[in-house]
Amino acid sequence: MLVSPPSFKKGGITNHPVGVPMVELPRGNIIEERRGGAGILSTLVNEMIKLNSSGYIRTERTPPERMPRVGQLIVTRGEVSAAIHEDKAILEGVEALVEIEADCLELDCVIQLIEDVDVQRILDLHHTAILSVEAPEESKSSQWWQDVSNRKNAWTKSSKLPTIEATIEAPEFVKAKA
């Protein structure tokens, strides 16, 4: 018989049955806990990037009569470093990131921002989960304003308008006035 540990929502680590292998990262300090929804994951990631912090964002969904869906998004010194997700199988890297984003859109998802953990140890243990993210700012010139043209987009008046020849003769009363 499977025994359930304390619920994730009540401060426990997981709410999956004991004996079922799940990817669990070291405990840290829970800085923030939110319910899922549109834009919540990006908000939490942007907060960590702005603060240049290290830690991970843990997501958990428990659909009825199914295994829990647990994901971790690791952030190192303000950069998204790795992603791990587990449902029926353990996914790492970009595939895990896609599943984490999908889970975070659901309202029954619990999202925790966790700091004060040894992020380098996590990356060493899960080296296949590391994401290679290219910053678009680095690939382009840092002095983008030098590529902008100085051409003026102003209307210039022609000194003399071209003459238009009439293709149809004017009526007699117009010719009489001219």
PDB file of C-alpha atoms in Angstrom:
ATOM      1  CA  MET A   1       0.000   0.000   0.000  1.00  0.00           C
ATOM      2  CA  LEU A   2       1.302   3.434  -0.942  1.00  0.00           C
ATOM      3  CA  VAL A   3       1.444   6.118   1.729  1.00  0.00           C
ATOM      4  CA  SER A   4       1.257   9.826   0.876  1.00  0.00           C
ATOM      5  CA  PRO A   5       3.598  12.309   2.598  1.00  0.00           C
ATOM      6  CA  PRO A   6       2.401  15.810   3.585  1.00  0.00           C
ATOM      7  CA  SER A   7       0.895  17.874   0.797  1.00  0.00           C
ATOM      8  CA  PHE A   8       3.018  20.234  -1.281  1.00  0.00           C
ATOM      9  CA  LYS A   9       0.500  22.976  -0.583  1.00  0.00           C
ATOM     10  CA  LYS A  10       1.000  22.586   3.166  1.00  0.00           C
ATOM     11  CA  GLY A  11       4.759  23.000   3.005  1.00  0.00           C
ATOM     12  CA  GLY A  12       5.799  19.409   2.272  1.00  0.00           C
ATOM     13  CA  ILE A  13       8.161  18.537  -0.525  1.00  0.00           C
ATOM     14  CA  THR A  14       5.772  16.476  -2.682  1.00  0.00           C
ATOM     15  CA  ASN A  15       2.347  14.937  -2.679  1.00  0.00           C
ATOM     16  CA  HIS A  16       3.146  11.894  -4.779  1.00  0.00           C
ATOM     17  CA  PRO A  17       2.865   8.373  -3.359  1.00  0.00           C
ATOM     18  CA  VAL A  18       5.939   7.118  -1.488  1.00  0.00           C
ATOM     19  CA  GLY A  19       7.991   4.692  -3.536  1.00  0.00           C
ATOM     20  CA  VAL A  20       7.344   6.451  -6.827  1.00  0.00           C
ATOM     21  CA  PRO A  21      10.603   7.960  -8.154  1.00  0.00           C
ATOM     22  CA  MET A  22      10.383  11.723  -8.653  1.00  0.00           C
ATOM     23  CA  VAL A  23      13.064  14.303  -9.368  1.00  0.00           C
ATOM     24  CA  GLU A  24      13.432  16.369  -6.222  1.00  0.00           C
ATOM     25  CA  LEU A  25      15.898  19.193  -5.820  1.00  0.00           C
ATOM     26  CA  PRO A  26      17.407  20.271  -2.485  1.00  0.00           C
ATOM     27  CA  ARG A  27      15.173  22.243  -0.162  1.00  0.00           C
ATOM     28  CA  GLY A  28      15.646  25.962   0.074  1.00  0.00           C
ATOM     29  CA  ASN A  29      13.732  28.978   1.308  1.00  0.00           C
ATOM     30  CA  ILE A  30      10.350  29.458  -0.332  1.00  0.00           C
ATOM     31  CA  ILE A  31      10.335  33.133  -1.291  1.00  0.00           C
ATOM     32  CA  GLU A  32       6.984  33.207  -3.061  1.00  0.00           C
ATOM     33  CA  GLU A  33       4.131  30.823  -3.826  1.00  0.00           C
ATOM     34  CA  ARG A  34       1.470  31.453  -6.459  1.00  0.00           C
ATOM     35  CA  ARG A  35      -1.329  29.704  -8.248  1.00  0.00           C
ATOM     36  CA  GLY A  36      -0.892  29.090 -11.979  1.00  0.00           C
ATOM     37  CA  GLY A  37      -2.287  31.286 -14.714  1.00  0.00           C
ATOM     38  CA  ALA A  38      -1.305  33.177 -17.833  1.00  0.00           C
ATOM     39  CA  GLY A  39       1.905  35.152 -17.366  1.00  0.00           C
ATOM     40  CA  ILE A  40       2.724  33.940 -13.837  1.00  0.00           C
ATOM     41  CA  LEU A  41       5.809  31.937 -14.828  1.00  0.00           C
ATOM     42  CA  SER A  42       7.223  34.780 -16.910  1.00  0.00           C
ATOM     43  CA  THR A  43       6.595  37.210 -14.041  1.00  0.00           C
ATOM     44  CA  LEU A  44       8.524  35.044 -11.572  1.00  0.00           C
ATOM     45  CA  VAL A  45      11.375  34.436 -14.025  1.00  0.00           C
ATOM     46  CA  ASN A  46      11.614  38.172 -14.783  1.00  0.00           C
ATOM     47  CA  GLU A  47      11.762  38.925 -11.038  1.00  0.00           C
ATOM     48  CA  MET A  48      14.663  36.511 -10.607  1.00  0.00           C
ATOM     49  CA  ILE A  49      16.458  37.974 -13.633  1.00  0.00           C
ATOM     50  CA  LYS A  50      16.026  41.576 -12.426  1.00  0.00           C
ATOM     51  CA  LEU A  51      17.279  40.679  -8.953  1.00  0.00           C
ATOM     52  CA  ASN A  52      20.157  38.617 -10.402  1.00  0.00           C
ATOM     53  CA  SER A  53      19.228  35.811  -8.022  1.00  0.00           C
ATOM     54  CA  SER A  54      19.916  32.083  -8.052  1.00  0.00           C
ATOM     55  CA  GLY A  55      17.479  29.320  -7.212  1.00  0.00           C
ATOM     56  CA  TYR A  56      14.681  27.494  -8.929  1.00  0.00           C
ATOM     57  CA  ILE A  57      10.993  27.731  -9.676  1.00  0.00           C
ATOM     58  CA  ARG A  58       9.098  24.566  -8.748  1.00  0.00           C
ATOM     59  CA  THR A  59       5.748  23.759 -10.341  1.00  0.00           C
ATOM     60  CA  GLU A  60       3.347  20.998  -9.380  1.00  0.00           C
ATOM     61  CA  ARG A  61      -0.001  19.952 -10.798  1.00  0.00           C
ATOM     62  CA  THR A  62      -2.000  17.064  -9.427  1.00  0.00           C
ATOM     63  CA  PRO A  63      -4.663  16.140 -11.973  1.00  0.00           C
ATOM     64  CA  PRO A  64      -7.387  13.864 -10.571  1.00  0.00           C
ATOM     65  CA  GLU A  65      -6.614  10.144 -10.867  1.00  0.00           C
ATOM     66  CA  ARG A  66      -3.229  10.791 -12.505  1.00  0.00           C
ATOM     67  CA  MET A  67       0.376  11.070 -11.431  1.00  0.00           C
ATOM     68  CA  PRO A  68       1.480  14.538 -10.323  1.00  0.00           C
ATOM     69  CA  ARG A  69       3.307  16.696 -12.864  1.00  0.00           C
ATOM     70  CA  VAL A  70       6.378  18.270 -11.252  1.00  0.00           C
ATOM     71  CA  GLY A  71       8.730  20.706 -12.949  1.00  0.00           C
ATOM     72  CA  GLN A  72      11.734  22.738 -11.897  1.00  0.00           C
ATOM     73  CA  LEU A  73      13.175  25.706 -13.757  1.00  0.00           C
ATOM     74  CA  ILE A  74      16.680  26.496 -12.495  1.00  0.00           C
ATOM     75  CA  VAL A  75      17.926  30.111 -12.596  1.00  0.00           C
ATOM     76  CA  THR A  76      21.608  30.923 -11.994  1.00  0.00           C
ATOM     77  CA  ARG A  77      22.741  34.513 -11.358  1.00  0.00           C
ATOM     78  CA  GLY A  78      19.794  35.950 -13.250  1.00  0.00           C
ATOM     79  CA  GLU A  79      19.898  33.518 -16.213  1.00  0.00           C
ATOM     80  CA  VAL A  80      17.627  30.568 -16.951  1.00  0.00           C
ATOM     81  CA  SER A  81      20.030  27.616 -16.772  1.00  0.00           C
ATOM     82  CA  ALA A  82      18.146  24.313 -16.823  1.00  0.00           C
ATOM     83  CA  ALA A  83      14.717  22.696 -16.826  1.00  0.00           C
ATOM     84  CA  ILE A  84      13.508  19.345 -15.482  1.00  0.00           C
ATOM     85  CA  HIS A  85       9.949  18.008 -15.737  1.00  0.00           C
ATOM     86  CA  GLU A  86       8.410  14.723 -14.704  1.00  0.00           C
ATOM     87  CA  ASP A  87       5.045  13.219 -15.509  1.00  0.00           C
ATOM     88  CA  LYS A  88       5.227   9.698 -16.901  1.00  0.00           C
ATOM     89  CA  ALA A  89       8.879  10.146 -17.785  1.00  0.00           C
ATOM     90  CA  ILE A  90      11.629  12.552 -16.819  1.00  0.00           C
ATOM     91  CA  LEU A  91      12.166  15.270 -19.427  1.00  0.00           C
ATOM     92  CA  GLU A  92      15.138  17.607 -19.411  1.00  0.00           C
ATOM     93  CA  GLY A  93      16.103  20.694 -21.363  1.00  0.00           C
ATOM     94  CA  VAL A  94      13.819  22.339 -23.914  1.00  0.00           C
ATOM     95  CA  GLU A  95      11.212  19.538 -23.791  1.00  0.00           C
ATOM     96  CA  ALA A  96      10.905  20.043 -20.034  1.00  0.00           C
ATOM     97  CA  LEU A  97      10.617  23.802 -20.468  1.00  0.00           C
ATOM     98  CA  VAL A  98       7.673  23.374 -22.847  1.00  0.00           C
ATOM     99  CA  GLU A  99       5.873  21.106 -20.355  1.00  0.00           C
ATOM    100  CA  ILE A 100       6.568  23.490 -17.454  1.00  0.00           C
ATOM    101  CA  GLU A 101       5.106  26.398 -19.424  1.00  0.00           C
ATOM    102  CA  ALA A 102       2.003  24.339 -20.253  1.00  0.00           C
ATOM    103  CA  ASP A 103       1.529  23.345 -16.594  1.00  0.00           C
ATOM    104  CA  CYS A 104       1.884  26.933 -15.368  1.00  0.00           C
ATOM    105  CA  LEU A 105      -1.052  28.048 -17.509  1.00  0.00           C
ATOM    106  CA  GLU A 106      -3.439  25.836 -15.525  1.00  0.00           C
ATOM    107  CA  LEU A 107      -5.089  27.293 -12.424  1.00  0.00           C
ATOM    108  CA  ASP A 108      -4.554  24.119 -10.361  1.00  0.00           C
ATOM    109  CA  CYS A 109      -0.769  24.488 -10.687  1.00  0.00           C
ATOM    110  CA  VAL A 110       1.148  25.578  -7.596  1.00  0.00           C
ATOM    111  CA  ILE A 111       4.283  27.581  -8.418  1.00  0.00           C
ATOM    112  CA  GLN A 112       7.007  28.211  -5.842  1.00  0.00           C
ATOM    113  CA  LEU A 113      10.052  30.463  -6.133  1.00  0.00           C
ATOM    114  CA  ILE A 114      12.833  28.845  -4.079  1.00  0.00           C
ATOM    115  CA  GLU A 115      16.219  30.379  -3.249  1.00  0.00           C
ATOM    116  CA  ASP A 116      19.217  29.644  -0.995  1.00  0.00           C
ATOM    117  CA  VAL A 117      20.085  26.338  -2.653  1.00  0.00           C
ATOM    118  CA  ASP A 118      23.329  25.089  -4.173  1.00  0.00           C
ATOM    119  CA  VAL A 119      22.443  25.698  -7.818  1.00  0.00           C
ATOM    120  CA  GLN A 120      25.853  24.609  -9.106  1.00  0.00           C
ATOM    121  CA  ARG A 121      25.401  21.202  -7.454  1.00  0.00           C
ATOM    122  CA  ILE A 122      21.991  20.842  -9.124  1.00  0.00           C
ATOM    123  CA  LEU A 123      23.519  21.676 -12.518  1.00  0.00           C
ATOM    124  CA  ASP A 124      26.328  19.160 -11.929  1.00  0.00           C
ATOM    125  CA  LEU A 125      23.826  16.405 -11.066  1.00  0.00           C
ATOM    126  CA  HIS A 126      21.487  17.186 -13.972  1.00  0.00           C
ATOM    127  CA  HIS A 127      23.934  18.265 -16.683  1.00  0.00           C
ATOM    128  CA  THR A 128      21.621  17.052 -19.476  1.00  0.00           C
ATOM    129  CA  ALA A 129      18.943  19.523 -18.345  1.00  0.00           C
ATOM    130  CA  ILE A 130      21.094  22.584 -19.065  1.00  0.00           C
ATOM    131  CA  LEU A 131      19.576  25.000 -21.576  1.00  0.00           C
ATOM    132  CA  SER A 132      21.713  26.893 -24.070  1.00  0.00           C
ATOM    133  CA  VAL A 133      19.957  30.245 -24.278  1.00  0.00           C
ATOM    134  CA  GLU A 134      21.296  32.876 -26.634  1.00  0.00           C
ATOM    135  CA  ALA A 135      20.604  36.460 -25.675  1.00  0.00           C
ATOM    136  CA  PRO A 136      19.447  38.366 -28.762  1.00  0.00           C
ATOM    137  CA  GLU A 137      21.170  41.523 -27.530  1.00  0.00           C
ATOM    138  CA  GLU A 138      24.570  39.847 -27.631  1.00  0.00           C
ATOM    139  CA  SER A 139      24.245  38.577 -31.188  1.00  0.00           C
ATOM    140  CA  LYS A 140      23.575  42.068 -32.574  1.00  0.00           C
ATOM    141  CA  SER A 141      25.792  45.110 -32.400  1.00  0.00           C
ATOM    142  CA  SER A 142      25.551  46.891 -29.076  1.00  0.00           C
ATOM    143  CA  GLN A 143      25.564  50.215 -30.922  1.00  0.00           C
ATOM    144  CA  TRP A 144      22.413  49.669 -32.948  1.00  0.00           C
ATOM    145  CA  TRP A 145      21.854  53.388 -33.441  1.00  0.00           C
ATOM    146  CA  GLN A 146      24.809  53.556 -35.842  1.00  0.00           C
ATOM    147  CA  ASP A 147      22.907  51.378 -38.327  1.00  0.00           C
ATOM    148  CA  VAL A 148      19.933  53.729 -38.469  1.00  0.00           C
ATOM    149  CA  SER A 149      19.911  55.911 -41.578  1.00  0.00           C
ATOM    150  CA  ASN A 150      19.823  59.688 -41.323  1.00  0.00           C
ATOM    151  CA  ARG A 151      17.676  60.096 -44.413  1.00  0.00           C
ATOM    152  CA  LYS A 152      14.958  62.689 -44.026  1.00  0.00           C
ATOM    153  CA  ASN A 153      11.434  61.540 -44.682  1.00  0.00           C
ATOM    154  CA  ALA A 154      10.107  64.963 -45.639  1.00  0.00           C
ATOM    155  CA  TRP A 155       7.972  66.106 -48.550  1.00  0.00           C
ATOM    156  CA  THR A 156       9.884  68.087 -51.134  1.00  0.00           C
ATOM    157  CA  LYS A 157       8.004  70.397 -53.456  1.00  0.00           C
ATOM    158  CA  SER A 158       8.916  70.276 -57.095  1.00  0.00           C
ATOM    159  CA  SER A 159       9.907  73.685 -58.466  1.00  0.00           C
ATOM    160  CA  LYS A 160       7.764  73.257 -61.551  1.00  0.00           C
ATOM    161  CA  LEU A 161       4.843  70.954 -62.015  1.00  0.00           C
ATOM    162  CA  PRO A 162       4.785  68.931 -65.214  1.00  0.00           C
ATOM    163  CA  THR A 163       2.449  70.066 -67.958  1.00  0.00           C
ATOM    164  CA  ILE A 164      -0.550  67.913 -68.621  1.00  0.00           C
ATOM    165  CA  GLU A 165      -1.899  67.794 -72.106  1.00  0.00           C
ATOM    166  CA  ALA A 166      -5.649  67.493 -72.423  1.00  0.00           C
ATOM    167  CA  THR A 167      -6.867  64.319 -74.007  1.00  0.00           C
ATOM    168  CA  ILE A 168     -10.431  65.584 -74.324  1.00  0.00           C
ATOM    169  CA  GLU A 169     -11.325  69.080 -75.424  1.00  0.00           C
ATOM    170  CA  ALA A 170     -12.945  71.376 -72.892  1.00  0.00           C
ATOM    171  CA  PRO A 171     -16.574  72.413 -73.371  1.00  0.00           C
ATOM    172  CA  GLU A 172     -17.219  75.673 -75.274  1.00  0.00           C
ATOM    173  CA  PHE A 173     -18.342  77.661 -72.189  1.00  0.00           C
ATOM    174  CA  VAL A 174     -15.033  76.827 -70.453  1.00  0.00           C
ATOM    175  CA  LYS A 175     -13.069  77.883 -73.539  1.00  0.00           C
ATOM    176  CA  ALA A 176     -15.070  81.140 -73.696  1.00  0.00           C
ATOM    177  CA  LYS A 177     -14.148  82.050 -70.086  1.00  0.00           C
ATOM    178  CA  ALA A 178     -10.462  81.364 -70.678  1.00  0.00           C
TER     179      ALA A 178
END
